[in-house]
């Protein structure tokens, strides 16, 4: 249910299914210059069905409204068994009459609304956003204008009236350019007037974070001044008559009126803007990092007040929570007066529990009576706010809501307990979930390549967290899923709560290490036995790497490979890397430690560059030489990544110990492989005490060749032009090691190169070391997305930073696009 069924670019509408993820949806619209306006912070993971059901909103609601303002029609299945297309119809029209006759629940609801129109009007929330109760207000507004506005009834009904199977949505033009301003205020009371001033520039988004939120997420980590009492994020486009430059001048002029901690930070480049928004968009799960016991609890998380009273609201809340001795983060869509209030509590503690219950009632009551606000702007009533809905709207209107619910769902089978329920919210606390470090935000699923293929929670990062931390977990019952993770670490890179799902999975695998893999790694651990075999294969590759022998090999190896995994195979047509008849250490024997070569820079080549003649090792050495360095090839063992994925932790630890000892002697350790880089930077995790300190010292010296060169190591400018279009596939383990910009910067500096950033550059390509053998079919399915992105980029060369990724790219692209390691491209540029 995740397809776009119809897109009309000219008229700017689209017909979609509800399982489509918002980010994916917008990516598909991007080539047409369009997007969907409402943008919840959960956009990585949320689906259009959930957004429609919740009447979701986000920072851009200031400009485009919430979901209810962006819907033409929805198609629902009702409990009567009927299908209903809910669209805007003319009141009194025969077609409208026929529709009502065909759907008695609808006719009953409309009759109720007509009868009680005055009551509904009198109770209509007066603030700019509301997602609480049923939107009978929208129906009354429509009737006043002679229309029956059916989408208004169903959007925001939280799946309690029918199940949405399709929706026709309005689209908006994607701004061609935007700019973001980050403004740190020294005094909270200045915020109200500043918002008022900034709104005159019609920003697309205007967000606030209070002082305590800034403390909780870590000021230093986000470059927030120590004296900031609140921070505003404002986004502008240039479509409203004024150019962006002119708007930014006005922003600066407005800012000069207020007592700021420093000049506003202005970002115009996409990457810089994304950086400014990153902390805001990941705020809620980031709060999970703060304390192992006190968790961000959503029970007053979504109130709305008039926008000009938000500073007063923040002041009130700060005093309230201080009095309760509760730490709280307050942030939100200040332009709409929508505040997210997230206290940090240990709900199994009596004091915190009582503070929560008291806060729930008192804050909601105050928002309604003192501020004339709403208890819910965008998250929906769910099971948390349901209890307060009658108090907010009064018993008379609530009785109407109940009648509407009974008309559509007389047996209460649709989301029972949601929206229409008086069960106290405290009955729904999931204590087991709150005892875990995962915020269940699902950001990891949005980057998990396995989830991308299977689209199923039990084959996803978030699902695996749940499985491997469940009290009754048993490896043998969960083997299918636990063995499916490719260990790309993308989940770890993105998780704002600091959870490393892949590591938890590896720990579980270690309880049942794979025997065949163990035997192979033991063999590889004896170089005098293993290396002659590799060289023999290298010398004879021309003979056996042909279609017929490969078919025989594929058959012969099949039973053995099944010991690795039931899905393992080495297909006859898979493009294998070229094995080295002479290993790298033999080709460059004069640089080895064994031969007495010494220096301050070591090149940790790892297994791939040594065993494969893929050009990487020779290129790294050549490029270092061009920059005045004769690297030492230190004694080394496998960095451990492939061994770890098969659960042989003792061997990984022993090798890490060897490598730390060997590399301690050098000032800099250059690598050419993404996985080696990460494994060496992560080495401290295996040790404690003094050993850990030594490993940490080595970790700080480890630099991927791209990182080393981009950050000052590039002394000699490459001169030979490469008149080609180059894109970059960002290897997952290098991203996890924090190296994402340097390779791109280097490529842009190559003479003659036209650099293009491809879509999904930061997604796993599916090779994942030996995963390509362990589950070839899934690995190829993962690659499909990468192949499409590379093709669409129009690049002639796809560059990468990892020999393992090169195997997958070469096998998947089969010469359609040239695949090069970044060191190879540099080497050629020096020739
Ligand atoms: C970290 C984080 C940040 C968030 N930020 C925002 C924000 O900025 N703005 C905002 O508005 N919300 C936000 N939310 C809340 C929520 O994610 C959004 O409202 C989101 O749009 C809901 O989509 P979902 O896919 O998560 O829906 P789900 O949680 O899966 O579903 C939401 C509701 O819709 C119902 N539903 C789903 N599909 C259908 C269907 N086909 N037919 C009928 N009913 C259906 C479900 O039963 C459920 O009651 C946030 C949530 C998180 C975890
Ligand atoms: S593990 Fe996944 S779902 Fe859990 S907090 Fe991290 S990103 Fe969110
Ligand atoms: S390591 Fe990769 S495959 Fe495994 S759970 Fe994380 S994102 Fe998914």
Tab-separated table of C-alpha atoms and ligand atoms in Angstrom, residues 444 447-450 460-461 464 484-492 501-502 505, ligand 3:
chain	number	residue	atom	x	y	z
A	444	UNK	CA	16.849	3.622	12.060
A	447	UNK	CA	18.049	3.883	6.713
A	448	UNK	CA	18.048	0.119	7.303
A	449	UNK	CA	18.679	-1.532	3.916
A	450	UNK	CA	17.004	-4.765	4.999
A	460	UNK	CA	14.066	-3.910	10.461
A	461	UNK	CA	16.448	-2.242	12.829
A	464	UNK	CA	15.364	-6.228	15.841
A	484	UNK	CA	19.495	-10.856	8.366
A	485	UNK	CA	21.246	-7.674	9.567
A	486	UNK	CA	24.041	-6.702	7.157
A	487	UNK	CA	25.973	-4.843	9.904
A	488	UNK	CA	26.109	-1.667	7.837
A	489	UNK	CA	25.881	0.479	11.023
A	490	UNK	CA	23.547	2.944	9.335
A	491	UNK	CA	21.207	2.573	12.314
A	492	UNK	CA	23.970	3.527	14.721
A	501	UNK	CA	21.196	-2.004	17.228
A	502	UNK	CA	23.828	-3.670	15.065
A	505	UNK	CA	22.676	-8.100	17.175
B	3	LIG	S1	23.344	-2.494	10.814
B	3	LIG	FE1	22.314	-1.953	8.893
B	3	LIG	S2	21.122	-3.795	8.413
B	3	LIG	FE2	21.714	-3.995	10.555
B	3	LIG	S3	20.004	-3.143	11.690
B	3	LIG	FE3	21.456	-1.476	11.377
B	3	LIG	S4	20.748	-0.453	9.518
B	3	LIG	FE4	19.747	-2.468	9.550
